[in-house]
CSV table of C-alpha atoms in Angstrom, one decimal:
chain,number,residue,atom,x,y,z
L,186,MET,CA,19.9,-91.6,82.0
L,187,SER,CA,18.5,-91.5,85.4
L,188,THR,CA,15.3,-93.4,86.5
L,189,PRO,CA,13.1,-92.4,89.4
L,190,HIS,CA,14.1,-95.4,91.5
L,191,ARG,CA,17.8,-95.2,90.9
L,192,ARG,CA,20.0,-94.9,94.0
L,193,ARG,CA,22.6,-92.1,93.7
L,194,LYS,CA,25.3,-94.1,95.6
L,195,TRP,CA,26.8,-97.1,93.9
L,196,PRO,CA,26.9,-100.3,95.9
L,197,VAL,CA,30.3,-101.4,97.6
L,198,VAL,CA,30.6,-103.9,94.8
L,199,VAL,CA,31.8,-101.1,92.5
L,200,VAL,CA,35.0,-100.8,94.7
L,201,ALA,CA,35.8,-104.3,93.7
L,202,ILE,CA,35.1,-103.6,90.0
L,203,LEU,CA,37.4,-100.6,90.1
L,204,ALA,CA,40.1,-102.8,91.5
L,205,VAL,CA,39.6,-105.5,88.9
L,206,VAL,CA,39.8,-102.8,86.1
L,207,ALA,CA,43.0,-101.3,87.6
L,208,LEU,CA,44.5,-104.7,88.0
L,209,ALA,CA,43.7,-105.5,84.3
L,210,ARG,CA,45.3,-102.3,83.2
L,211,CYS,CA,48.5,-103.0,85.2
L,212,GLY,CA,48.7,-106.5,83.6
L,213,HIS,CA,48.6,-105.1,80.1
L,214,SER,CA,51.9,-103.5,80.8
L,215,SER,CA,53.6,-106.4,82.7
L,216,ASP,CA,56.1,-108.8,81.0
L,217,ASP,CA,54.4,-111.5,79.0
L,218,SER,CA,55.7,-115.0,80.1
L,219,SER,CA,55.4,-116.2,76.6
L,220,GLY,CA,58.2,-114.0,75.5
L,221,ALA,CA,56.0,-111.7,73.4
L,222,ARG,CA,56.9,-108.1,73.6
L,223,PRO,CA,54.4,-106.2,75.5
L,224,SER,CA,52.8,-103.0,74.0
L,225,ALA,CA,54.0,-99.7,75.0
L,226,PRO,CA,51.8,-98.3,77.8
L,227,LYS,CA,49.9,-95.1,77.0
L,228,ALA,CA,50.7,-91.9,78.8
L,229,SER,CA,48.6,-91.2,81.8
L,230,GLY,CA,45.5,-89.3,80.8
L,231,SER,CA,46.0,-90.0,77.1
L,232,PRO,CA,42.8,-89.9,75.1
L,233,THR,CA,41.2,-93.0,73.6
L,234,PRO,CA,40.0,-92.4,70.0
L,235,ASP,CA,36.4,-93.0,69.0
L,236,ALA,CA,36.1,-96.1,66.8
L,237,ALA,CA,34.1,-94.0,64.3
L,238,GLY,CA,36.9,-91.3,64.2
L,239,GLY,CA,34.9,-88.8,66.2
L,240,ALA,CA,35.3,-87.4,69.7
L,241,THR,CA,37.6,-88.8,72.3
L,242,SER,CA,37.4,-89.7,76.0
L,243,THR,CA,40.0,-90.0,78.7
L,244,PRO,CA,39.6,-93.2,80.7
L,245,GLY,CA,40.3,-92.8,84.3
L,246,VAL,CA,40.0,-89.1,84.3
L,247,ASP,CA,37.1,-87.0,85.8
L,248,GLN,CA,35.2,-86.0,82.6
L,249,ASP,CA,34.1,-82.4,83.1
L,250,PRO,CA,31.3,-81.9,80.7
L,251,THR,CA,32.5,-78.3,80.0
L,252,ARG,CA,35.0,-79.8,77.5
L,253,TYR,CA,32.1,-81.0,75.3
L,254,GLY,CA,30.7,-77.5,74.7
L,255,PRO,CA,31.1,-77.6,71.0
L,256,GLN,CA,29.5,-80.9,70.5
L,257,VAL,CA,26.7,-80.0,72.8
L,258,VAL,CA,26.0,-76.8,70.7
L,259,THR,CA,26.2,-78.7,67.5
L,260,TYR,CA,23.9,-81.6,68.2
L,261,ALA,CA,21.5,-79.5,70.4
L,262,LYS,CA,20.9,-77.2,67.3
L,263,LYS,CA,20.5,-80.1,64.9
L,264,ALA,CA,17.9,-81.7,67.2
L,265,GLY,CA,16.1,-78.3,68.0
L,266,VAL,CA,16.7,-78.4,71.8
L,267,ASN,CA,18.3,-75.9,74.2
L,268,PRO,CA,22.1,-76.4,74.3
L,269,ARG,CA,22.1,-75.2,77.9
L,270,LEU,CA,19.5,-77.8,78.9
L,271,LEU,CA,21.6,-80.6,77.3
L,272,MET,CA,24.8,-79.4,78.9
L,273,ALA,CA,23.1,-79.2,82.3
L,274,ILE,CA,21.8,-82.8,82.0
L,275,LEU,CA,25.5,-83.9,81.3
L,276,TYR,CA,26.5,-82.1,84.5
L,277,VAL,CA,23.7,-83.8,86.4
L,278,GLU,CA,24.6,-87.2,84.9
L,279,SER,CA,28.5,-86.7,85.7
L,280,TYR,CA,27.9,-88.0,89.2
L,281,LYS,CA,29.5,-91.3,88.4
L,282,PRO,CA,32.8,-92.2,86.6
L,283,HIS,CA,32.3,-92.7,82.8
L,284,ASP,CA,35.3,-95.0,82.4
L,285,PRO,CA,34.5,-97.5,79.5
L,286,GLU,CA,35.8,-100.5,81.1
L,287,LEU,CA,34.1,-99.7,84.4
L,288,GLU,CA,30.8,-99.2,82.7
L,289,ARG,CA,31.0,-102.4,80.9
L,290,ALA,CA,32.0,-104.3,84.0
L,291,TRP,CA,29.2,-102.8,86.0
L,292,GLN,CA,26.7,-103.7,83.2
L,293,ARG,CA,27.7,-107.3,83.4
L,294,ILE,CA,26.4,-107.1,87.0
L,295,LYS,CA,23.4,-104.7,86.6
L,296,LYS,CA,22.0,-105.5,83.2
L,297,ASP,CA,19.7,-102.5,83.1
L,298,SER,CA,22.4,-100.0,83.7
L,299,ALA,CA,23.1,-97.0,81.6
L,300,PHE,CA,26.0,-96.2,79.2
L,301,GLY,CA,27.8,-93.1,78.2
L,302,ILE,CA,28.4,-89.6,79.6
L,303,ALA,CA,24.6,-89.0,79.3
L,304,ASN,CA,23.7,-92.2,81.1
L,305,MET,CA,21.3,-93.6,78.4
L,306,HIS,CA,19.4,-96.8,78.8
L,307,LYS,CA,19.2,-99.1,75.8
L,308,ALA,CA,15.5,-98.6,75.1
L,309,ALA,CA,15.9,-94.7,75.1
L,310,PHE,CA,19.0,-95.0,72.8
L,311,ASP,CA,17.3,-97.4,70.4
L,312,GLU,CA,14.3,-95.2,70.1
L,313,ALA,CA,16.4,-92.1,69.7
L,314,LYS,CA,18.4,-93.5,66.8
L,315,ARG,CA,15.6,-94.4,64.5
L,316,GLY,CA,15.8,-92.6,61.2
L,317,ARG,CA,18.8,-90.6,62.5
L,318,ASP,CA,22.5,-90.4,61.3
L,319,PHE,CA,23.6,-92.8,64.0
L,320,ALA,CA,20.9,-95.4,63.1
L,321,ASN,CA,23.6,-98.1,62.5
L,322,ARG,CA,25.2,-97.5,65.9
L,323,ASN,CA,24.6,-99.7,68.9
L,324,TRP,CA,23.9,-98.8,72.5
L,325,ASP,CA,27.1,-100.5,73.7
L,326,ASP,CA,29.1,-98.2,71.5
L,327,LEU,CA,28.3,-95.3,74.1
L,328,PRO,CA,31.1,-96.0,76.6
L,329,GLY,CA,34.1,-94.0,75.4
L,330,ASN,CA,32.3,-92.2,72.7
L,331,PRO,CA,31.0,-88.8,74.1
L,332,ARG,CA,30.1,-87.5,70.6
L,333,LEU,CA,27.6,-90.4,70.1
L,334,ALA,CA,26.3,-90.0,73.6
L,335,ILE,CA,25.6,-86.3,73.2
L,336,GLU,CA,24.0,-86.9,69.8
L,337,ALA,CA,21.7,-89.5,71.2
L,338,ALA,CA,20.7,-87.4,74.2
L,339,ALA,CA,19.9,-84.5,71.9
L,340,TRP,CA,17.6,-86.4,69.8
L,341,HIS,CA,16.0,-88.0,72.8
L,342,LEU,CA,15.2,-84.6,74.2
L,343,HIS,CA,13.8,-83.7,70.8
L,344,ASP,CA,11.5,-86.7,70.9
L,345,LEU,CA,10.4,-85.9,74.4
L,346,THR,CA,9.5,-82.4,73.3
L,347,ALA,CA,7.0,-83.9,70.7
L,348,GLN,CA,5.3,-85.7,73.7
L,349,LEU,CA,4.7,-82.7,75.8
L,350,PRO,CA,1.0,-82.0,76.3
L,351,ALA,CA,-0.5,-79.0,74.5
L,352,GLN,CA,-2.0,-77.8,77.7
L,353,ARG,CA,0.4,-77.5,80.6
L,354,SER,CA,-0.2,-76.4,84.2
L,355,GLY,CA,2.6,-73.9,84.1
L,356,ALA,CA,4.2,-75.3,87.3
L,357,HIS,CA,7.4,-76.0,85.3
L,358,THR,CA,9.2,-74.6,82.3
L,359,LYS,CA,9.5,-76.5,79.0
L,360,ASP,CA,13.2,-77.2,79.8
L,361,GLU,CA,12.3,-78.4,83.3
L,362,LEU,CA,9.8,-80.8,82.0
L,363,LEU,CA,12.2,-82.1,79.4
L,364,ALA,CA,14.7,-82.8,82.2
L,365,LEU,CA,12.1,-84.5,84.2
L,366,GLY,CA,11.1,-86.6,81.2
L,367,TYR,CA,14.9,-87.5,80.6
L,368,ASN,CA,15.2,-88.7,84.2
L,369,ALA,CA,11.6,-90.2,84.8
L,370,GLY,CA,10.3,-91.0,81.4
L,371,ALA,CA,7.7,-89.4,79.0
L,372,GLY,CA,4.7,-90.7,80.9
L,373,ASN,CA,5.8,-89.1,84.1
L,374,MET,CA,6.8,-85.9,82.3
L,375,ALA,CA,3.3,-85.6,80.8
L,376,ALA,CA,1.9,-86.1,84.3
L,377,PHE,CA,4.1,-83.4,85.8
L,378,ALA,CA,3.1,-81.1,82.8
L,379,ARG,CA,-0.6,-81.4,83.8
L,380,GLY,CA,0.1,-80.5,87.4
L,381,ALA,CA,1.3,-83.7,89.2
L,382,LYS,CA,3.9,-83.0,91.8
L,383,PRO,CA,7.3,-84.7,91.4
L,384,GLY,CA,8.4,-87.3,93.8
L,385,PRO,CA,11.5,-87.0,95.9
L,386,GLN,CA,13.8,-88.6,93.2
L,387,ALA,CA,12.5,-86.5,90.3
L,388,GLN,CA,12.6,-83.3,92.5
L,389,SER,CA,16.3,-84.1,93.5
L,390,TYR,CA,17.1,-84.4,89.7
L,391,LEU,CA,15.3,-81.1,89.1
L,392,ASP,CA,17.2,-79.4,91.9
L,393,ARG,CA,20.5,-80.6,90.6
L,394,LEU,CA,19.6,-79.3,87.3
L,395,HIS,CA,19.0,-75.9,88.8
L,396,GLN,CA,22.4,-76.1,90.6
L,397,ASN,CA,24.1,-76.7,87.3
L,398,TRP,CA,22.1,-74.3,85.2
L,399,ASP,CA,24.4,-71.3,85.4
L,400,LYS,CA,27.7,-73.1,84.6
L,401,ALA,CA,25.9,-75.2,81.8
L,402,GLY,CA,25.1,-71.7,80.3
L,403,ASP,CA,28.7,-70.5,80.7
L,404,ALA,CA,29.9,-73.8,79.1
L,405,VAL,CA,27.9,-73.5,75.9
L,406,LYS,CA,28.6,-69.8,75.7
L,407,GLN,CA,32.4,-70.1,76.1
L,408,ARG,CA,32.8,-73.5,74.0
L,409,GLY,CA,30.1,-73.1,71.4
């Protein structure tokens, strides 16, 4: 999940992390000097199963959110939020690679980083899971588990909806305010609802939401 102060470009150190991850994967398929037979390498682009038996992700492959249309529709309906909004947020949050190994490596450097295809921070995930079907899951289960990420994001949007002020200025639609809340937090969302002008970071997030709005609608219509 985005924050108002997050930079959109990853530091150069990420290049080094990518190299470490790539080397680690290559090492898994190399001969073991101890004489043990190495495991057969997976085919390129093969999916990694969710530990809970749910959806799968494809490490190292650009994850187009369109493929998650059915899950988006399912969990958005359960949470009572707009599937198109949830899908648009996934598009906006797809700016970085969602490779599980890379995410965990980056988190060891940047402790407050976000996990999963919906880029959720730990505090947001822990709040969203309370009393829900995934209450026994942990935030660090998100990498490589798009189903869980989508479910958590849907319920987070549900909770943000309950925090919208009854009286709003009308400058933004409900879905726009929820997207701003997802990016900047509930407090800022309430301020925007009452007429405060979004800052450059929040406005950039809203602009990208608008840019992805049409294809998000197509994705949930075609895959839902």
